[in-house]
Structures are given as C-alpha cells and as structure tokens.
C-alpha cells in the first residue's frame, strides 16, 4: 500500500464521471491527479502534490473547523472538525496511539464499480501501523437520532441503513482487493475520560524534550509485566515534580501504551504497544 503515497509519476489520471468535477477542479484539475488501480472494481485518486481532496466545512452543517500540525504526518496541517464527536478527538487519538506510526487525512478519493453500480467516497484517513501495515479509515459517530412513538428523541448506537450499506460495499471492495477499509467509532474517543487522557498525553509529548536518553531510561522497565504508570515513572524521579508526565510522553513517542479507558494516574496499566486496531493478529 505504501506505493499509493510515493509513486506519483507512474499513474496517469483515470477519473470516472461519478466523481464531482468541482472536487477535481478545486484540487488543481485532472492534470494534478493520479489514479492507482487496486482491482478491476476499485480505484484510488489523489492529488499529485498529495494535498487534501476535500475542503473543510468552515461552519457549514453547524461544525467549526481548526488546523493543527501532526507529529506523525508529513508536516502539512490536519483540518479537523470541532464538533463533540467529530474528527478532533479521532485525530487526537491517532496522534497518541503507539500502534499508529503515521496517518494522512482526506488525501484520497475512492471510486468503486461493483455489482451494485458506481460509488465514491473520501475516506477520512490513511493509517500506517507500527507493524508496517496500512488501512483506510472512515470516522463515524455510530449514533443515530431516533424519534420514538411519543414524539421524543434519543440517540441509539448504530448507523443509518443507507450509510451502513455504502460502507459495507466499500469495505468489501477493499477486502476483495486485499486491502483494509475500517470504520472508526468517533464517539469512542470523544468520551470525556478518553478526551482528558488524549489531552494529557498530547500535552506531555509536546512539552517535554523526550529523546534518546529518555528512551534508554525507560526501556528496562518495559521488560516486565503488570506495569503501571507509577512504576515506570521511577525512571524519571529526578525530572521535576511530575515524573508521570514523562511516561505519558513515552506513549506519545510510541514506546509504550497506557490504558486510556480510565483516568490516567499512577495506577494506570502500562504495556508494550499493541497491534493496530485494524490488524487481524
């Protein structure tokens, strides 16, 4: 899958009529696009300069947008949705997740021609795992607003039927081509506890000068089982009044994984990085 990022000069544009022309024009026209054929039914289109193919919503649909520079990307700013369950915390999780080595937001247009006809989408993210694997990921809230018989409304877990059917078509086309397209539940990482943990790790990794000496200091601890943040923090006991921050920075640098399903404290579980969430291992 790495060739879809690097080998731009080998693939002339072959964009079907189903793709909105306005999207191609905004991306610099067909001369600035390349097409990678993954199978007879599945094609990827991207800009030759590897820029975003979808524009930010800029307040439309009630969402504000913001940019930040990823520590794992290619130096280009990510554009994220500021809604409570939008791309903001999904991208924040990708930033701190030690099993994700790199990721790129909305750089590809997917075009499918299967038995059900033509179909297109712009996946939210292309992810690279710490095991060298790649996956396309689409973030969804996985919450549906349901109107009850008495007229009241509630959020239920799931996806609208039409959205679920389209995602399944795309996922199956990638699977038949030998690649991965995974739906990611944005509501999971937007949970208040996980948001607080994401903020904690991001703050530590951007504030602390974690380098080679720090890696050597914490590596011996990672040979043990049943580790906690407090035990790992002993390696940084002489680094100010909060050595636990250095453990959080180690997670942001991909050295270890802290359980983020509960508030991070000295008792939080620590382990070696797990496999990427899309991995079959």
Short mmCIF file of N, CA and C in Angstrom, two decimals, residues 137-267:
data_model
loop_
_atom_site.label_atom_id
_atom_site.label_comp_id
_atom_site.label_asym_id
_atom_site.label_seq_id
_atom_site.Cartn_x
_atom_site.Cartn_y
_atom_site.Cartn_z
N UNK A 137 -9.38 4.47 6.83
CA UNK A 137 -10.31 4.54 7.94
C UNK A 137 -11.32 5.64 7.70
N UNK A 138 -12.57 5.35 8.02
CA UNK A 138 -13.65 6.33 7.93
C UNK A 138 -14.24 6.52 9.32
N UNK A 139 -14.21 7.74 9.82
CA UNK A 139 -14.75 8.02 11.13
C UNK A 139 -16.24 8.30 11.08
N UNK A 140 -16.98 7.60 11.91
CA UNK A 140 -18.43 7.81 12.05
C UNK A 140 -18.76 7.87 13.54
N UNK A 141 -19.82 8.60 13.86
CA UNK A 141 -20.19 8.68 15.27
C UNK A 141 -20.86 7.40 15.76
N UNK A 142 -21.40 6.59 14.83
CA UNK A 142 -22.09 5.35 15.17
C UNK A 142 -23.25 5.61 16.14
N UNK A 143 -23.85 6.79 16.04
CA UNK A 143 -25.01 7.14 16.83
C UNK A 143 -26.11 7.64 15.89
N UNK A 144 -27.32 7.18 16.11
CA UNK A 144 -28.45 7.54 15.26
C UNK A 144 -29.51 8.22 16.11
N UNK A 145 -30.01 9.36 15.64
CA UNK A 145 -31.10 10.05 16.33
C UNK A 145 -32.42 9.39 15.96
N UNK A 146 -33.07 8.78 16.92
CA UNK A 146 -34.32 8.04 16.70
C UNK A 146 -35.50 8.80 17.32
N UNK A 147 -36.59 8.90 16.54
CA UNK A 147 -37.82 9.52 17.04
C UNK A 147 -38.73 8.40 17.56
N UNK A 148 -39.08 8.46 18.83
CA UNK A 148 -39.91 7.45 19.47
C UNK A 148 -41.39 7.70 19.18
N UNK A 149 -42.26 6.69 19.38
CA UNK A 149 -43.69 6.84 19.10
C UNK A 149 -44.34 8.03 19.78
N UNK A 150 -43.85 8.42 20.96
CA UNK A 150 -44.45 9.55 21.66
C UNK A 150 -43.90 10.90 21.22
N UNK A 151 -43.05 10.88 20.18
CA UNK A 151 -42.50 12.11 19.64
C UNK A 151 -41.18 12.53 20.24
N UNK A 152 -40.77 11.90 21.32
CA UNK A 152 -39.49 12.23 21.92
C UNK A 152 -38.35 11.62 21.09
N UNK A 153 -37.13 12.08 21.34
CA UNK A 153 -35.98 11.64 20.56
C UNK A 153 -34.89 11.09 21.49
N UNK A 154 -34.13 10.15 20.97
CA UNK A 154 -32.98 9.64 21.71
C UNK A 154 -31.91 9.16 20.75
N UNK A 155 -30.68 9.14 21.24
CA UNK A 155 -29.57 8.63 20.46
C UNK A 155 -29.41 7.14 20.71
N UNK A 156 -29.33 6.37 19.63
CA UNK A 156 -29.11 4.93 19.74
C UNK A 156 -27.84 4.56 19.00
N UNK A 157 -27.19 3.51 19.48
CA UNK A 157 -25.96 3.06 18.86
C UNK A 157 -26.27 2.38 17.53
N UNK A 158 -25.56 2.78 16.49
CA UNK A 158 -25.76 2.18 15.18
C UNK A 158 -25.50 3.19 14.08
N UNK A 159 -25.79 2.81 12.85
CA UNK A 159 -25.63 3.68 11.69
C UNK A 159 -26.92 3.67 10.87
N UNK A 160 -27.22 4.76 10.18
CA UNK A 160 -28.36 4.73 9.25
C UNK A 160 -28.20 3.61 8.24
N UNK A 161 -29.32 3.03 7.82
CA UNK A 161 -29.28 1.86 6.93
C UNK A 161 -28.52 2.14 5.64
N UNK A 162 -28.78 3.31 5.02
CA UNK A 162 -28.11 3.62 3.75
C UNK A 162 -26.60 3.81 3.95
N UNK A 163 -26.23 4.45 5.07
CA UNK A 163 -24.80 4.64 5.35
C UNK A 163 -24.12 3.31 5.60
N UNK A 164 -24.78 2.44 6.36
CA UNK A 164 -24.21 1.12 6.65
C UNK A 164 -24.02 0.32 5.37
N UNK A 165 -24.99 0.38 4.47
CA UNK A 165 -24.90 -0.38 3.22
C UNK A 165 -23.75 0.12 2.35
N UNK A 166 -23.58 1.45 2.28
CA UNK A 166 -22.49 2.01 1.47
C UNK A 166 -21.14 1.65 2.05
N UNK A 167 -20.99 1.77 3.36
CA UNK A 167 -19.72 1.43 3.99
C UNK A 167 -19.38 -0.04 3.80
N UNK A 168 -20.39 -0.88 3.86
CA UNK A 168 -20.15 -2.31 3.66
C UNK A 168 -19.69 -2.60 2.24
N UNK A 169 -20.27 -1.92 1.25
CA UNK A 169 -19.84 -2.09 -0.15
C UNK A 169 -18.37 -1.71 -0.29
N UNK A 170 -18.01 -0.57 0.29
CA UNK A 170 -16.62 -0.10 0.18
C UNK A 170 -15.68 -1.04 0.89
N UNK A 171 -16.06 -1.45 2.09
CA UNK A 171 -15.21 -2.37 2.86
C UNK A 171 -15.01 -3.68 2.11
N UNK A 172 -16.07 -4.21 1.52
CA UNK A 172 -15.96 -5.47 0.78
C UNK A 172 -15.07 -5.32 -0.45
N UNK A 173 -15.17 -4.17 -1.14
CA UNK A 173 -14.33 -3.96 -2.32
C UNK A 173 -12.86 -3.92 -1.93
N UNK A 174 -12.54 -3.25 -0.83
CA UNK A 174 -11.15 -3.23 -0.36
C UNK A 174 -10.70 -4.63 0.05
N UNK A 175 -11.57 -5.35 0.73
CA UNK A 175 -11.23 -6.70 1.17
C UNK A 175 -10.94 -7.61 -0.02
N UNK A 176 -11.76 -7.52 -1.06
CA UNK A 176 -11.53 -8.35 -2.25
C UNK A 176 -10.23 -7.97 -2.95
N UNK A 177 -9.80 -6.71 -2.80
CA UNK A 177 -8.55 -6.26 -3.41
C UNK A 177 -7.34 -6.55 -2.51
N UNK A 178 -7.61 -7.10 -1.33
CA UNK A 178 -6.51 -7.45 -0.42
C UNK A 178 -6.05 -6.31 0.46
N UNK A 179 -6.92 -5.31 0.67
CA UNK A 179 -6.57 -4.17 1.49
C UNK A 179 -7.64 -3.96 2.57
N UNK A 180 -7.39 -2.98 3.45
CA UNK A 180 -8.25 -2.79 4.62
C UNK A 180 -8.92 -1.43 4.57
N UNK A 181 -10.24 -1.43 4.78
CA UNK A 181 -11.02 -0.21 4.96
C UNK A 181 -11.83 -0.41 6.23
N UNK A 182 -11.54 0.40 7.25
CA UNK A 182 -12.10 0.18 8.57
C UNK A 182 -12.93 1.38 9.01
N UNK A 183 -14.09 1.12 9.56
CA UNK A 183 -14.91 2.19 10.14
C UNK A 183 -14.48 2.40 11.59
N UNK A 184 -14.25 3.66 11.96
CA UNK A 184 -13.78 4.00 13.29
C UNK A 184 -14.87 4.77 14.03
N UNK A 185 -15.18 4.35 15.24
CA UNK A 185 -16.23 4.97 16.04
C UNK A 185 -15.68 6.22 16.73
N UNK A 186 -16.01 7.40 16.18
CA UNK A 186 -15.52 8.65 16.75
C UNK A 186 -16.07 8.91 18.15
N UNK A 187 -17.27 8.41 18.42
CA UNK A 187 -17.86 8.61 19.74
C UNK A 187 -17.03 7.93 20.83
N UNK A 188 -16.32 6.87 20.47
CA UNK A 188 -15.48 6.15 21.44
C UNK A 188 -14.37 7.06 21.96
N UNK A 189 -13.64 7.71 21.05
CA UNK A 189 -12.53 8.54 21.50
C UNK A 189 -13.00 9.89 22.03
N UNK A 190 -14.27 10.27 21.77
CA UNK A 190 -14.81 11.54 22.26
C UNK A 190 -15.41 11.40 23.66
N UNK A 191 -15.34 10.22 24.26
CA UNK A 191 -15.82 10.05 25.64
C UNK A 191 -15.00 10.97 26.55
N UNK A 192 -15.63 11.65 27.50
CA UNK A 192 -14.91 12.63 28.33
C UNK A 192 -13.65 12.09 29.00
N UNK A 193 -13.67 10.85 29.45
CA UNK A 193 -12.48 10.29 30.10
C UNK A 193 -11.36 10.15 29.08
N UNK A 194 -11.67 9.63 27.89
CA UNK A 194 -10.63 9.45 26.87
C UNK A 194 -10.15 10.80 26.35
N UNK A 195 -11.05 11.78 26.23
CA UNK A 195 -10.64 13.12 25.81
C UNK A 195 -9.61 13.68 26.78
N UNK A 196 -9.89 13.56 28.07
CA UNK A 196 -8.94 14.06 29.08
C UNK A 196 -7.60 13.35 28.97
N UNK A 197 -7.62 12.05 28.72
CA UNK A 197 -6.37 11.30 28.58
C UNK A 197 -5.61 11.69 27.32
N UNK A 198 -6.35 11.89 26.23
CA UNK A 198 -5.71 12.33 24.98
C UNK A 198 -5.02 13.67 25.20
N UNK A 199 -5.71 14.59 25.87
CA UNK A 199 -5.12 15.90 26.16
C UNK A 199 -3.87 15.76 27.02
N UNK A 200 -3.92 14.88 28.00
CA UNK A 200 -2.77 14.70 28.90
C UNK A 200 -1.54 14.22 28.14
N UNK A 201 -1.73 13.21 27.27
CA UNK A 201 -0.59 12.67 26.52
C UNK A 201 -0.09 13.69 25.50
N UNK A 202 -1.00 14.36 24.80
CA UNK A 202 -0.59 15.37 23.82
C UNK A 202 0.20 16.49 24.49
N UNK A 203 -0.27 16.92 25.65
CA UNK A 203 0.44 17.99 26.36
C UNK A 203 1.85 17.56 26.74
N UNK A 204 1.98 16.33 27.23
CA UNK A 204 3.29 15.85 27.66
C UNK A 204 4.26 15.71 26.49
N UNK A 205 3.77 15.14 25.40
CA UNK A 205 4.68 14.87 24.28
C UNK A 205 5.11 16.15 23.59
N UNK A 206 4.29 17.20 23.65
CA UNK A 206 4.66 18.46 23.03
C UNK A 206 5.47 19.36 23.96
N UNK A 207 5.38 19.09 25.25
CA UNK A 207 6.07 19.94 26.23
C UNK A 207 7.45 19.41 26.60
N UNK A 208 7.61 18.10 26.67
CA UNK A 208 8.83 17.53 27.21
C UNK A 208 9.80 17.12 26.11
N UNK A 209 11.09 17.39 26.29
CA UNK A 209 12.11 17.04 25.28
C UNK A 209 12.49 15.57 25.39
N UNK A 210 11.60 14.71 24.95
CA UNK A 210 11.82 13.27 25.08
C UNK A 210 12.72 12.80 23.94
N UNK A 211 13.90 12.34 24.29
CA UNK A 211 14.87 11.93 23.28
C UNK A 211 15.52 10.59 23.59
N UNK A 212 16.75 10.41 23.09
CA UNK A 212 17.44 9.14 23.23
C UNK A 212 17.72 8.76 24.68
N UNK A 213 18.10 9.74 25.51
CA UNK A 213 18.40 9.45 26.91
C UNK A 213 17.15 8.97 27.65
N UNK A 214 16.02 9.58 27.34
CA UNK A 214 14.77 9.20 27.98
C UNK A 214 14.32 7.81 27.53
N UNK A 215 14.56 7.49 26.29
CA UNK A 215 14.24 6.15 25.80
C UNK A 215 15.06 5.09 26.53
N UNK A 216 16.35 5.35 26.69
CA UNK A 216 17.20 4.41 27.40
C UNK A 216 16.80 4.26 28.86
N UNK A 217 16.30 5.36 29.44
CA UNK A 217 15.92 5.33 30.84
C UNK A 217 14.70 4.44 31.09
N UNK A 218 13.75 4.45 30.16
CA UNK A 218 12.50 3.73 30.41
C UNK A 218 12.49 2.32 29.82
N UNK A 219 13.37 2.04 28.88
CA UNK A 219 13.37 0.73 28.23
C UNK A 219 13.49 -0.44 29.20
N UNK A 220 14.37 -0.40 30.21
CA UNK A 220 14.48 -1.54 31.13
C UNK A 220 13.16 -1.88 31.83
N UNK A 221 12.32 -0.89 32.10
CA UNK A 221 11.05 -1.14 32.78
C UNK A 221 10.10 -1.96 31.92
N UNK A 222 10.22 -1.81 30.60
CA UNK A 222 9.24 -2.40 29.69
C UNK A 222 9.45 -3.90 29.49
N UNK A 223 10.47 -4.45 30.09
CA UNK A 223 10.67 -5.90 30.01
C UNK A 223 9.80 -6.65 31.01
N UNK A 224 9.19 -5.92 31.94
CA UNK A 224 8.37 -6.54 32.98
C UNK A 224 6.91 -6.57 32.58
N UNK A 225 6.16 -7.43 33.25
CA UNK A 225 4.71 -7.49 33.07
C UNK A 225 4.01 -6.74 34.20
N UNK A 226 2.72 -6.51 34.04
CA UNK A 226 1.91 -5.85 35.08
C UNK A 226 2.50 -4.51 35.49
N UNK A 227 2.91 -3.72 34.52
CA UNK A 227 3.48 -2.41 34.79
C UNK A 227 2.38 -1.39 35.04
N UNK A 228 2.72 -0.33 35.78
CA UNK A 228 1.83 0.82 35.98
C UNK A 228 2.60 2.09 35.64
N UNK A 229 1.85 3.17 35.49
CA UNK A 229 2.48 4.47 35.25
C UNK A 229 3.42 4.83 36.39
N UNK A 230 2.98 4.58 37.64
CA UNK A 230 3.82 4.91 38.79
C UNK A 230 5.15 4.19 38.78
N UNK A 231 5.12 2.88 38.39
CA UNK A 231 6.37 2.13 38.36
C UNK A 231 7.30 2.64 37.26
N UNK A 232 6.74 2.94 36.10
CA UNK A 232 7.56 3.47 35.00
C UNK A 232 8.11 4.85 35.34
N UNK A 233 7.37 5.62 36.13
CA UNK A 233 7.78 6.99 36.45
C UNK A 233 9.03 7.02 37.32
N UNK A 234 9.36 5.91 37.95
CA UNK A 234 10.57 5.89 38.79
C UNK A 234 11.83 6.20 37.98
N UNK A 235 11.78 5.90 36.69
CA UNK A 235 12.93 6.20 35.83
C UNK A 235 13.15 7.70 35.67
N UNK A 236 12.12 8.48 36.02
CA UNK A 236 12.21 9.94 35.86
C UNK A 236 11.99 10.66 37.19
N UNK A 237 12.36 10.00 38.26
CA UNK A 237 12.13 10.55 39.59
C UNK A 237 12.86 11.87 39.80
N UNK A 238 13.94 12.10 39.06
CA UNK A 238 14.72 13.33 39.23
C UNK A 238 14.32 14.40 38.21
N UNK A 239 13.18 14.18 37.51
CA UNK A 239 12.77 15.12 36.46
C UNK A 239 11.61 16.02 36.92
N UNK A 240 11.73 16.65 38.05
CA UNK A 240 10.71 17.58 38.48
C UNK A 240 9.65 16.93 39.35
N UNK A 241 8.54 17.66 39.54
CA UNK A 241 7.53 17.22 40.50
C UNK A 241 6.47 16.31 39.89
N UNK A 242 6.56 16.00 38.59
CA UNK A 242 5.56 15.13 37.97
C UNK A 242 6.23 14.18 36.99
N UNK A 243 6.95 13.18 37.50
CA UNK A 243 7.63 12.23 36.60
C UNK A 243 6.66 11.42 35.75
N UNK A 244 5.39 11.34 36.19
CA UNK A 244 4.40 10.60 35.40
C UNK A 244 4.19 11.22 34.01
N UNK A 245 4.44 12.53 33.89
CA UNK A 245 4.31 13.19 32.59
C UNK A 245 5.26 12.58 31.58
N UNK A 246 6.43 12.17 32.04
CA UNK A 246 7.41 11.59 31.13
C UNK A 246 6.93 10.23 30.61
N UNK A 247 6.17 9.51 31.41
CA UNK A 247 5.59 8.25 30.95
C UNK A 247 4.54 8.53 29.88
N UNK A 248 3.75 9.58 30.08
CA UNK A 248 2.77 9.97 29.06
C UNK A 248 3.48 10.37 27.76
N UNK A 249 4.60 11.09 27.90
CA UNK A 249 5.38 11.47 26.71
C UNK A 249 5.93 10.24 26.01
N UNK A 250 6.30 9.22 26.77
CA UNK A 250 6.78 7.98 26.17
C UNK A 250 5.70 7.31 25.35
N UNK A 251 4.44 7.40 25.80
CA UNK A 251 3.34 6.86 25.00
C UNK A 251 3.20 7.65 23.70
N UNK A 252 3.25 8.99 23.81
CA UNK A 252 3.14 9.81 22.60
C UNK A 252 4.25 9.57 21.62
N UNK A 253 5.39 9.08 22.10
CA UNK A 253 6.53 8.75 21.22
C UNK A 253 6.49 7.30 20.75
N UNK A 254 5.46 6.55 21.12
CA UNK A 254 5.27 5.20 20.61
C UNK A 254 6.00 4.11 21.35
N UNK A 255 6.57 4.41 22.54
CA UNK A 255 7.34 3.41 23.25
C UNK A 255 6.50 2.47 24.09
N UNK A 256 5.37 2.95 24.56
CA UNK A 256 4.53 2.15 25.44
C UNK A 256 3.08 2.57 25.28
N UNK A 257 2.20 1.80 25.90
CA UNK A 257 0.77 2.06 25.79
C UNK A 257 0.17 2.13 27.18
N UNK A 258 -0.52 3.24 27.46
CA UNK A 258 -1.22 3.42 28.74
C UNK A 258 -2.70 3.18 28.50
N UNK A 259 -3.34 2.50 29.41
CA UNK A 259 -4.78 2.27 29.34
C UNK A 259 -5.50 3.62 29.41
N UNK A 260 -6.23 3.98 28.35
CA UNK A 260 -6.93 5.27 28.35
C UNK A 260 -8.43 5.12 28.58
N UNK A 261 -8.87 3.93 28.96
CA UNK A 261 -10.29 3.73 29.25
C UNK A 261 -10.68 4.21 30.64
N UNK A 262 -9.68 4.56 31.46
CA UNK A 262 -9.93 5.14 32.78
C UNK A 262 -8.99 6.33 32.93
N UNK A 263 -9.29 7.25 33.85
CA UNK A 263 -8.41 8.42 34.01
C UNK A 263 -6.97 7.99 34.29
N UNK A 264 -6.03 8.59 33.58
CA UNK A 264 -4.63 8.24 33.76
C UNK A 264 -4.14 8.74 35.12
N UNK A 265 -3.61 7.81 35.91
CA UNK A 265 -2.98 8.14 37.18
C UNK A 265 -1.84 7.15 37.42
N UNK A 266 -1.29 7.14 38.60
CA UNK A 266 -0.14 6.27 38.86
C UNK A 266 -0.48 4.79 38.79
N UNK A 267 -1.76 4.45 38.97
CA UNK A 267 -2.15 3.04 38.94
C UNK A 267 -2.55 2.56 37.54
#
